[in-house]
Amino acid sequence: MTSTALRSVGEHAAAVAELLHRTPVQRQPLAACLGLALAADLPAPIPLPPFDNSAMDGYAVRAADVAGAGRSRPVELPVAHDVPAGRGDAPPLRPGTAHRIMTGAPMPPGADAVVQVELTDGGTAVVRVFAPATGGQNVRRAGEDAGLGAVVLTAGATLGPAQLGVAAAVGHGVLPVHRPPRVLVLSTGSELVAPGTPLAPGQIYESNGPMLAAAVRAAGCEATLAHFVADDVAAFHAALGPRLAGTDLVLTSGGVSAGAYEVVKDALRGHGVHFVKVAMNPGMPQGAGRYLGTPVVTLPGNPVSAMVSFEVFARPALLAAAGHAVTHRPRVPARLASAARSPAGKRQYRRGLLAGDGTVSLVGGPGSHLLAALAAADCLVELAEEQTEIAAGTEVTVHLLCS
Ligand code: AMP
Ligand code: MG
């Protein structure tokens, strides 16, 4: 097959994305929402902050009363009241007095500034103020972060720590989110042995399953890792069949390339799954389709191929199905630290480490078995289909894996 007969990366990505439907919306408590996508715009039912409050521990004053204060000419004010955080009945501030106030406490009516405690003698009956204040100084205004009714998060937002924080801050304890897609991960290969057990000659440890299940979970989806199966069509069907119900995506690895004993191909060809060659390196052999109605994406077996294919095809499709507005990793331009070669007509994804100066170094060679190199990388370096000899210093696109 010539390179012109290969399916492009974009075409295969679209074919995989088309398989998955958007998952239904559920209401979930905040603690269950990490990594999920918000299903509707979220307005603030209260302003944020909810009331004018102090940004400092110090003294609430009228700025005019301390206008002339200095180190050598402190202004003395009687301290009328204490206003700790949570006090809702702070009495009004009379001219020529101060209230001792703590961070987050409501501004007393009549006060227009806070002098931080470090600029005073800290007095409790009378305070000596050593610096002037301007109106509004150290005051956090109601609604300055988000006004009443303002949309603080938009539909499709990925709910990370800060997003959950702002949802809580405006009083939402439960959020509408898309149900995380349920993914079944199934590895194939008669050479596979579970980690933690002895290896016989010719055997290797099963690494794709734990890796892909983790990748699915890291994308905010639910993963079920099935026990791997030997290169045996009957065993494959026996493992898959009972698990199809309730599964949004089956993700297999191995058994799709050009050799004999290609169990996934043998089991699913002619049953709604199409096996193709994609103009990509690593990860040329791919498959996608619906088996008995359930979306299936068949990844190649080499660990780096499996992981890169997951990143390029499965992850964006899963994120879209889960309702996320952003389905791709952050991409940045970077300059190659050293020269590289890439096969003509294929988009190559090399493993890289991005430096602070905007250069990216390749980690390990192009081999799709180099899993330790993948584990040492923090990005995928995209080398375009038409690039073959790439000089050091060339600008390339880097996909950040740590987000
Ligand atoms: P395959 O696509 O099944 O021909 O496998 C290609 C290469 O990936 C072979 O070297 C396999 O041993 C290896 N491989 C396949 N599946 C796994 C797995 N689950 N864990 C580790 N290596 C695997
Ligand atoms: Mg195999």
CSV table of C-alpha atoms and ligand atoms in Angstrom, one decimal:
chain,number,residue,atom,x,y,z
A,1,MET,CA,0.0,0.0,0.0
A,2,THR,CA,1.5,3.4,-0.9
A,3,SER,CA,1.3,6.3,1.4
A,4,THR,CA,-1.4,8.0,-0.7
A,5,ALA,CA,-3.7,5.1,0.2
A,6,LEU,CA,-3.4,5.7,3.9
A,7,ARG,CA,-6.1,7.3,5.9
A,8,SER,CA,-5.1,10.7,7.2
A,9,VAL,CA,-4.9,11.4,10.9
A,10,GLY,CA,-7.7,13.9,10.7
A,11,GLU,CA,-10.0,11.4,8.8
A,12,HIS,CA,-9.5,8.7,11.4
A,13,ALA,CA,-9.9,11.1,14.3
A,14,ALA,CA,-13.3,12.2,12.7
A,15,ALA,CA,-14.3,8.5,12.3
A,16,VAL,CA,-13.6,7.8,15.9
A,17,ALA,CA,-15.3,11.0,17.2
A,18,GLU,CA,-18.4,10.1,15.2
A,19,LEU,CA,-18.8,6.8,17.0
A,20,LEU,CA,-19.5,8.4,20.4
A,21,HIS,CA,-22.6,10.2,21.5
A,22,ARG,CA,-22.7,12.9,24.1
A,23,THR,CA,-23.5,11.3,27.5
A,24,PRO,CA,-26.6,12.3,29.5
A,25,VAL,CA,-26.7,15.1,32.1
A,26,GLN,CA,-26.7,14.3,35.8
A,27,ARG,CA,-26.7,16.4,38.9
A,28,GLN,CA,-23.7,15.6,41.1
A,29,PRO,CA,-22.3,16.9,44.4
A,30,LEU,CA,-19.2,18.9,44.0
A,31,ALA,CA,-17.0,16.1,45.4
A,32,ALA,CA,-18.1,13.9,42.5
A,33,CYS,CA,-17.4,16.5,39.8
A,34,LEU,CA,-13.6,16.6,39.5
A,35,GLY,CA,-12.6,16.3,35.9
A,36,LEU,CA,-16.2,16.2,34.5
A,37,ALA,CA,-17.7,18.8,32.1
A,38,LEU,CA,-20.3,21.3,33.2
A,39,ALA,CA,-23.5,20.8,31.3
A,40,ALA,CA,-24.9,24.3,31.5
A,41,ASP,CA,-23.8,27.9,32.1
A,42,LEU,CA,-23.4,28.5,35.9
A,43,PRO,CA,-24.7,31.9,37.1
A,44,ALA,CA,-23.7,33.4,40.4
A,45,PRO,CA,-26.9,33.5,42.6
A,46,ILE,CA,-25.0,36.0,44.9
A,47,PRO,CA,-22.3,38.5,44.2
A,48,LEU,CA,-18.7,37.4,44.8
A,49,PRO,CA,-17.6,38.6,47.3
A,50,PRO,CA,-21.1,38.7,48.8
A,51,PHE,CA,-20.4,41.9,50.8
A,52,ASP,CA,-17.7,44.6,51.2
A,53,ASN,CA,-15.1,43.1,53.5
A,54,SER,CA,-11.6,43.7,54.7
A,55,ALA,CA,-8.6,42.4,52.8
A,56,MET,CA,-6.3,42.6,55.8
A,57,ASP,CA,-6.1,42.2,59.5
A,58,GLY,CA,-6.0,45.8,60.8
A,59,TYR,CA,-8.3,48.7,61.6
A,60,ALA,CA,-11.3,49.9,59.7
A,61,VAL,CA,-11.2,53.7,59.6
A,62,ARG,CA,-12.4,56.7,57.7
A,63,ALA,CA,-9.5,57.6,55.3
A,64,ALA,CA,-10.0,61.2,56.1
A,65,ASP,CA,-9.3,60.6,59.9
A,66,VAL,CA,-5.8,59.2,59.2
A,67,ALA,CA,-4.9,61.4,56.2
A,68,GLY,CA,-2.0,63.1,58.1
A,69,ALA,CA,-0.6,60.0,59.8
A,70,GLY,CA,3.1,59.2,59.6
A,71,ARG,CA,5.8,57.3,61.5
A,72,SER,CA,6.8,60.5,63.4
A,73,ARG,CA,3.2,61.8,63.6
A,74,PRO,CA,1.0,58.9,64.4
A,75,VAL,CA,-2.8,59.5,64.6
A,76,GLU,CA,-4.4,58.0,67.7
A,77,LEU,CA,-8.0,56.7,67.4
A,78,PRO,CA,-10.1,55.0,70.1
A,79,VAL,CA,-10.9,51.4,69.2
A,80,ALA,CA,-14.7,51.1,69.5
A,81,HIS,CA,-15.4,47.5,68.4
A,82,ASP,CA,-13.8,44.3,67.3
A,83,VAL,CA,-15.1,42.9,64.0
A,84,PRO,CA,-13.9,39.3,63.4
A,85,ALA,CA,-14.7,37.3,60.3
A,86,GLY,CA,-18.3,36.1,60.5
A,87,ARG,CA,-19.6,39.0,62.6
A,88,GLY,CA,-22.8,40.2,60.8
A,89,ASP,CA,-23.8,43.0,63.1
A,90,ALA,CA,-20.7,45.3,63.1
A,91,PRO,CA,-21.9,48.7,64.5
A,92,PRO,CA,-21.4,51.8,62.3
A,93,LEU,CA,-18.0,53.5,62.6
A,94,ARG,CA,-18.3,56.9,64.2
A,95,PRO,CA,-15.9,59.6,62.9
A,96,GLY,CA,-12.6,59.8,64.8
A,97,THR,CA,-12.8,56.1,65.9
A,98,ALA,CA,-11.5,52.8,64.5
A,99,HIS,CA,-12.8,49.2,64.6
A,100,ARG,CA,-10.3,46.4,64.9
A,101,ILE,CA,-11.1,44.2,61.9
A,102,MET,CA,-10.0,40.9,60.6
A,103,THR,CA,-9.5,39.6,57.1
A,104,GLY,CA,-12.9,38.7,55.5
A,105,ALA,CA,-15.0,40.6,58.1
A,106,PRO,CA,-17.7,42.9,56.8
A,107,MET,CA,-16.8,46.5,56.5
A,108,PRO,CA,-18.7,48.5,59.2
A,109,PRO,CA,-21.0,51.1,57.8
A,110,GLY,CA,-19.1,54.5,57.7
A,111,ALA,CA,-15.6,53.0,57.3
A,112,ASP,CA,-14.0,53.4,53.9
A,113,ALA,CA,-10.5,51.9,54.4
A,114,VAL,CA,-8.5,49.4,56.4
A,115,VAL,CA,-5.1,50.2,57.8
A,116,GLN,CA,-3.2,46.9,58.0
A,117,VAL,CA,-2.1,46.0,61.5
A,118,GLU,CA,1.6,46.2,60.6
A,119,LEU,CA,1.2,50.0,60.0
A,120,THR,CA,-0.2,50.5,63.6
A,121,ASP,CA,0.9,49.7,67.2
A,122,GLY,CA,-1.8,47.0,67.3
A,123,GLY,CA,-3.6,48.8,70.2
A,124,THR,CA,-6.9,47.4,71.5
A,125,ALA,CA,-8.3,50.4,73.4
A,126,VAL,CA,-6.5,53.1,71.4
A,127,VAL,CA,-4.6,52.5,68.2
A,128,ARG,CA,-1.7,54.5,66.9
A,129,VAL,CA,-1.8,54.6,63.1
A,130,PHE,CA,1.6,55.3,61.4
A,131,ALA,CA,0.5,55.7,57.8
A,132,PRO,CA,-2.3,57.4,55.9
A,133,ALA,CA,-4.9,55.5,54.0
A,134,THR,CA,-6.7,56.2,50.8
A,135,GLY,CA,-10.5,55.6,50.3
A,136,GLY,CA,-11.1,51.9,49.4
A,137,GLN,CA,-7.7,50.8,50.6
A,138,ASN,CA,-7.7,47.1,51.6
A,139,VAL,CA,-11.4,46.8,51.0
A,140,ARG,CA,-12.7,44.0,48.8
A,141,ARG,CA,-15.9,45.2,47.1
A,142,ALA,CA,-19.0,43.1,46.9
A,143,GLY,CA,-19.3,41.7,43.4
A,144,GLU,CA,-15.8,42.8,42.2
A,145,ASP,CA,-14.9,39.2,41.3
A,146,ALA,CA,-18.4,38.2,39.9
A,147,GLY,CA,-21.5,40.4,39.9
A,148,LEU,CA,-24.9,39.0,40.9
A,149,GLY,CA,-26.1,36.8,38.1
A,150,ALA,CA,-22.8,36.8,36.2
A,151,VAL,CA,-21.9,33.5,34.5
A,152,VAL,CA,-18.9,32.2,36.5
A,153,LEU,CA,-18.5,29.0,34.5
A,154,THR,CA,-19.7,28.2,31.0
A,155,ALA,CA,-21.2,25.0,29.7
A,156,GLY,CA,-18.5,22.6,28.6
A,157,ALA,CA,-16.0,23.9,31.3
A,158,THR,CA,-13.8,21.2,32.6
A,159,LEU,CA,-14.3,21.1,36.4
A,160,GLY,CA,-10.8,21.3,38.0
A,161,PRO,CA,-10.0,22.5,41.5
A,162,ALA,CA,-10.5,26.2,40.7
A,163,GLN,CA,-13.8,25.7,38.9
A,164,LEU,CA,-15.1,23.6,41.8
A,165,GLY,CA,-13.9,26.3,44.1
A,166,VAL,CA,-15.8,29.1,42.4
A,167,ALA,CA,-18.9,27.0,42.1
A,168,ALA,CA,-18.8,26.5,45.9
A,169,ALA,CA,-18.0,30.1,46.5
A,170,VAL,CA,-21.2,31.3,44.9
A,171,GLY,CA,-23.2,28.6,46.7
A,172,HIS,CA,-23.6,25.7,44.3
A,173,GLY,CA,-23.2,22.4,46.1
A,174,VAL,CA,-24.6,20.3,43.2
A,175,LEU,CA,-23.7,20.8,39.5
A,176,PRO,CA,-25.2,19.6,36.2
A,177,VAL,CA,-22.5,17.5,34.6
A,178,HIS,CA,-22.3,15.0,31.8
A,179,ARG,CA,-22.0,11.5,32.9
A,180,PRO,CA,-18.5,10.3,32.4
A,181,PRO,CA,-18.3,7.9,29.5
A,182,ARG,CA,-17.7,4.2,30.6
A,183,VAL,CA,-14.8,2.7,28.8
A,184,LEU,CA,-13.9,-1.0,28.7
A,185,VAL,CA,-10.1,-1.6,28.3
A,186,LEU,CA,-9.1,-5.0,26.9
A,187,SER,CA,-5.6,-6.0,26.1
A,188,THR,CA,-4.7,-8.9,23.8
A,189,GLY,CA,-1.7,-11.1,23.4
A,190,SER,CA,-0.6,-14.7,24.2
A,191,GLU,CA,2.7,-13.3,25.5
A,192,LEU,CA,1.1,-11.2,28.2
A,193,VAL,CA,1.6,-11.9,32.0
A,194,ALA,CA,0.2,-9.8,34.8
A,195,PRO,CA,2.7,-7.6,36.5
A,196,GLY,CA,3.8,-9.1,39.8
A,197,THR,CA,3.9,-12.6,38.6
A,198,PRO,CA,7.0,-14.5,37.3
A,199,LEU,CA,7.9,-14.2,33.6
A,200,ALA,CA,8.5,-17.4,31.5
A,201,PRO,CA,10.7,-17.3,28.4
A,202,GLY,CA,9.0,-15.2,25.6
A,203,GLN,CA,6.5,-13.5,27.9
A,204,ILE,CA,6.2,-9.8,28.8
A,205,TYR,CA,4.2,-7.9,31.3
A,206,GLU,CA,0.9,-6.5,30.3
A,207,SER,CA,1.4,-2.7,30.4
A,208,ASN,CA,-1.2,-1.4,27.9
A,209,GLY,CA,-4.1,-2.2,30.1
A,210,PRO,CA,-3.0,-0.4,33.2
A,211,MET,CA,-1.7,2.5,31.1
A,212,LEU,CA,-4.8,3.0,29.0
A,213,ALA,CA,-7.2,2.6,32.0
A,214,ALA,CA,-5.2,5.3,33.8
A,215,ALA,CA,-5.3,7.5,30.7
A,216,VAL,CA,-9.1,7.0,30.5
A,217,ARG,CA,-9.5,8.0,34.2
A,218,ALA,CA,-7.1,10.9,33.8
A,219,ALA,CA,-9.4,12.2,31.1
A,220,GLY,CA,-12.3,12.1,33.6
A,221,CYS,CA,-13.9,9.0,32.2
A,222,GLU,CA,-14.7,5.6,33.9
A,223,ALA,CA,-12.5,2.7,33.1
A,224,THR,CA,-13.0,-1.0,33.6
A,225,LEU,CA,-9.9,-3.0,33.0
A,226,ALA,CA,-10.8,-6.4,31.8
A,227,HIS,CA,-8.4,-9.3,32.2
A,228,PHE,CA,-6.2,-9.5,29.1
A,229,VAL,CA,-6.9,-12.3,26.7
A,230,ALA,CA,-4.7,-14.6,24.6
A,231,ASP,CA,-4.6,-14.4,20.8
A,232,ASP,CA,-7.7,-16.6,20.5
A,233,VAL,CA,-10.9,-15.4,18.8
A,234,ALA,CA,-13.2,-17.4,21.0
A,235,ALA,CA,-11.4,-16.2,24.2
A,236,PHE,CA,-11.7,-12.6,22.9
A,237,HIS,CA,-15.4,-12.9,22.2
A,238,ALA,CA,-15.9,-14.6,25.6
A,239,ALA,CA,-14.2,-11.7,27.3
A,240,LEU,CA,-15.9,-9.0,25.4
A,241,GLY,CA,-19.5,-10.2,24.9
A,242,PRO,CA,-20.7,-10.1,28.5
A,243,ARG,CA,-19.2,-6.6,29.0
A,244,LEU,CA,-20.7,-4.7,26.1
A,245,ALA,CA,-23.9,-3.7,27.9
A,246,GLY,CA,-23.5,-0.3,29.6
A,247,THR,CA,-20.2,0.3,27.9
A,248,ASP,CA,-19.8,3.6,25.9
A,249,LEU,CA,-16.5,2.6,24.3
A,250,VAL,CA,-14.5,-0.6,24.0
A,251,LEU,CA,-10.8,0.2,23.8
A,252,THR,CA,-8.7,-2.8,22.8
A,253,SER,CA,-4.9,-3.0,22.2
A,254,GLY,CA,-2.9,-5.4,20.1
A,255,GLY,CA,-3.9,-7.8,17.4
A,256,VAL,CA,-4.6,-5.3,14.6
A,257,SER,CA,-1.4,-5.2,12.5
A,258,ALA,CA,-0.4,-7.2,9.5
A,259,GLY,CA,0.9,-10.5,11.0
A,260,ALA,CA,-0.8,-13.7,11.7
A,261,TYR,CA,-2.7,-14.2,15.0
A,262,GLU,CA,-4.2,-10.7,14.8
A,263,VAL,CA,-7.0,-11.6,17.2
A,264,VAL,CA,-8.8,-8.3,17.3
A,265,LYS,CA,-8.9,-8.1,13.5
A,266,ASP,CA,-9.9,-11.7,13.2
A,267,ALA,CA,-12.7,-11.3,15.8
A,268,LEU,CA,-14.2,-8.0,14.7
A,269,ARG,CA,-13.6,-7.7,10.9
A,270,GLY,CA,-16.9,-8.0,9.1
A,271,HIS,CA,-18.7,-7.2,12.4
A,272,GLY,CA,-18.9,-3.5,12.0
A,273,VAL,CA,-15.3,-2.6,12.8
A,274,HIS,CA,-13.1,-1.3,10.0
A,275,PHE,CA,-9.4,-1.8,10.0
A,276,VAL,CA,-7.3,0.8,8.3
A,277,LYS,CA,-3.8,2.1,8.0
A,278,VAL,CA,-3.4,5.7,9.2
A,279,ALA,CA,-0.6,8.0,7.9
A,280,MET,CA,0.8,8.2,11.4
A,281,ASN,CA,3.9,7.0,13.2
A,282,PRO,CA,3.7,5.4,15.6
A,283,GLY,CA,0.3,3.9,15.3
A,284,MET,CA,-0.3,3.1,11.7
A,285,PRO,CA,-2.7,0.1,12.2
A,286,GLN,CA,-6.0,1.2,13.6
A,287,GLY,CA,-9.6,0.1,13.7
A,288,ALA,CA,-12.9,1.7,14.6
A,289,GLY,CA,-16.5,0.9,14.4
A,290,ARG,CA,-19.5,-0.5,16.2
A,291,TYR,CA,-19.6,-4.1,17.4
A,292,LEU,CA,-23.2,-5.2,18.3
A,293,GLY,CA,-24.0,-1.5,18.6
A,294,THR,CA,-21.1,-0.6,21.0
A,295,PRO,CA,-18.4,1.8,19.8
A,296,VAL,CA,-15.0,0.0,19.5
A,297,VAL,CA,-11.6,1.6,18.9
A,298,THR,CA,-8.9,-0.9,18.4
A,299,LEU,CA,-5.4,0.4,19.2
A,300,PRO,CA,-2.2,-1.1,18.1
A,301,GLY,CA,-0.3,-3.2,20.6
A,302,ASN,CA,3.1,-1.5,20.9
A,303,PRO,CA,2.8,0.5,24.1
A,304,VAL,CA,3.9,3.8,22.6
A,305,SER,CA,1.7,3.3,19.6
A,306,ALA,CA,-1.2,2.5,21.9
A,307,MET,CA,-0.7,5.6,24.0
A,308,VAL,CA,-0.1,8.0,21.1
A,309,SER,CA,-3.2,6.6,19.4
A,310,PHE,CA,-5.2,7.1,22.5
A,311,GLU,CA,-4.0,10.7,22.7
A,312,VAL,CA,-4.7,11.4,19.1
A,313,PHE,CA,-7.9,9.6,18.5
A,314,ALA,CA,-9.6,8.3,21.6
A,315,ARG,CA,-9.0,11.0,24.1
A,316,PRO,CA,-10.5,13.9,22.1
A,317,ALA,CA,-13.5,11.7,21.2
A,318,LEU,CA,-14.1,10.8,24.8
A,319,LEU,CA,-13.8,14.4,26.0
A,320,ALA,CA,-16.3,15.5,23.3
A,321,ALA,CA,-18.7,12.8,24.3
A,322,ALA,CA,-18.3,13.8,28.0
A,323,GLY,CA,-19.3,17.4,27.1
A,324,HIS,CA,-15.9,19.2,27.4
A,325,ALA,CA,-15.5,22.3,25.3
A,326,VAL,CA,-11.8,21.8,25.1
A,327,THR,CA,-10.9,18.3,23.8
A,328,HIS,CA,-7.3,18.7,22.9
A,329,ARG,CA,-4.2,19.0,25.0
A,330,PRO,CA,-2.6,22.5,25.1
A,331,ARG,CA,-0.4,22.9,22.0
A,332,VAL,CA,2.5,25.3,21.9
A,333,PRO,CA,5.2,26.1,19.3
A,334,ALA,CA,8.7,25.0,20.2
A,335,ARG,CA,12.1,24.8,18.5
A,336,LEU,CA,13.7,21.4,18.1
A,337,ALA,CA,16.9,21.2,20.2
A,338,SER,CA,18.5,18.9,17.6
A,339,ALA,CA,17.9,17.6,14.1
A,340,ALA,CA,15.3,14.9,13.5
A,341,ARG,CA,14.1,12.7,10.7
A,342,SER,CA,10.5,11.7,10.0
A,343,PRO,CA,9.0,9.3,7.5
A,344,ALA,CA,7.6,10.9,4.3
A,345,GLY,CA,3.8,11.1,4.1
A,346,LYS,CA,3.2,10.3,7.8
A,347,ARG,CA,2.5,12.5,10.8
A,348,GLN,CA,5.0,11.5,13.4
A,349,TYR,CA,4.5,12.0,17.1
A,350,ARG,CA,7.9,11.9,18.9
A,351,ARG,CA,8.2,12.0,22.6
A,352,GLY,CA,9.8,15.2,24.0
A,353,LEU,CA,10.8,17.3,26.9
A,354,LEU,CA,10.0,21.0,26.7
A,355,ALA,CA,12.5,23.4,28.2
A,356,GLY,CA,11.7,26.7,29.7
A,357,ASP,CA,13.5,28.5,26.8
A,358,GLY,CA,11.0,27.2,24.3
A,359,THR,CA,13.2,24.4,22.9
A,360,VAL,CA,12.1,20.8,22.9
A,361,SER,CA,14.4,17.8,23.1
A,362,LEU,CA,13.4,14.4,21.7
A,363,VAL,CA,13.4,11.6,24.3
A,364,GLY,CA,14.5,8.3,22.9
A,365,GLY,CA,14.2,7.2,19.3
A,366,PRO,CA,11.1,6.7,17.2
A,367,GLY,CA,10.6,3.1,18.2
A,368,SER,CA,7.1,2.3,19.4
A,369,HIS,CA,8.3,0.0,22.1
A,370,LEU,CA,10.3,2.7,24.0
A,371,LEU,CA,7.9,3.0,26.9
A,372,ALA,CA,10.5,4.2,29.4
A,373,ALA,CA,11.2,7.1,27.1
A,374,LEU,CA,7.5,7.9,26.9
A,375,ALA,CA,7.4,7.9,30.7
A,376,ALA,CA,10.3,10.4,30.8
A,377,ALA,CA,8.6,12.7,28.3
A,378,ASP,CA,6.2,15.6,29.0
A,379,CYS,CA,5.0,16.2,25.5
A,380,LEU,CA,4.4,14.8,22.1
A,381,VAL,CA,6.3,16.5,19.3
A,382,GLU,CA,4.3,16.7,16.1
A,383,LEU,CA,6.4,16.4,12.9
A,384,ALA,CA,4.2,17.0,9.9
A,385,GLU,CA,3.5,14.6,7.0
A,386,GLU,CA,5.7,16.6,4.6
A,387,GLN,CA,8.6,17.1,7.0
A,388,THR,CA,11.4,14.5,6.5
A,389,GLU,CA,14.7,16.1,7.4
A,390,ILE,CA,14.1,18.6,10.2
A,391,ALA,CA,17.0,20.9,11.2
A,392,ALA,CA,17.8,21.8,14.7
A,393,GLY,CA,16.0,25.1,15.6
A,394,THR,CA,12.9,24.3,13.4
A,395,GLU,CA,9.6,25.4,14.9
A,396,VAL,CA,7.3,22.4,15.6
A,397,THR,CA,4.1,21.9,17.4
A,398,VAL,CA,4.3,20.3,20.8
A,399,HIS,CA,1.3,18.7,22.6
A,400,LEU,CA,1.7,19.0,26.4
A,401,LEU,CA,0.8,15.8,28.2
A,402,CYS,CA,0.8,17.2,31.7
A,403,SER,CA,-2.4,19.2,32.0
B,1,AMP,P1,0.5,-6.6,18.3
B,1,AMP,O1,-0.1,-5.3,17.9
B,1,AMP,O2,-0.4,-7.5,19.1
B,1,AMP,O3,1.2,-7.3,17.2
B,1,AMP,O4,1.7,-6.2,19.4
B,1,AMP,C1,2.7,-5.4,19.0
B,1,AMP,C2,3.8,-5.4,20.1
B,1,AMP,O5,3.2,-4.8,21.2
B,1,AMP,C3,4.3,-6.7,20.5
B,1,AMP,O6,5.7,-6.6,20.8
B,1,AMP,C4,3.5,-7.0,21.7
B,1,AMP,O7,4.2,-8.0,22.6
B,1,AMP,C5,3.4,-5.7,22.3
B,1,AMP,N1,2.2,-5.6,23.2
B,1,AMP,C6,0.9,-5.9,22.7
B,1,AMP,N2,0.0,-5.8,23.7
B,1,AMP,C7,0.7,-5.4,24.8
B,1,AMP,C8,0.4,-5.1,26.1
B,1,AMP,N3,-0.9,-5.2,26.5
B,1,AMP,N4,1.3,-4.8,27.0
B,1,AMP,C9,2.6,-4.7,26.6
B,1,AMP,N5,3.0,-4.9,25.3
B,1,AMP,C10,2.1,-5.3,24.4
B,2,MG,MG,-0.5,-9.2,19.9
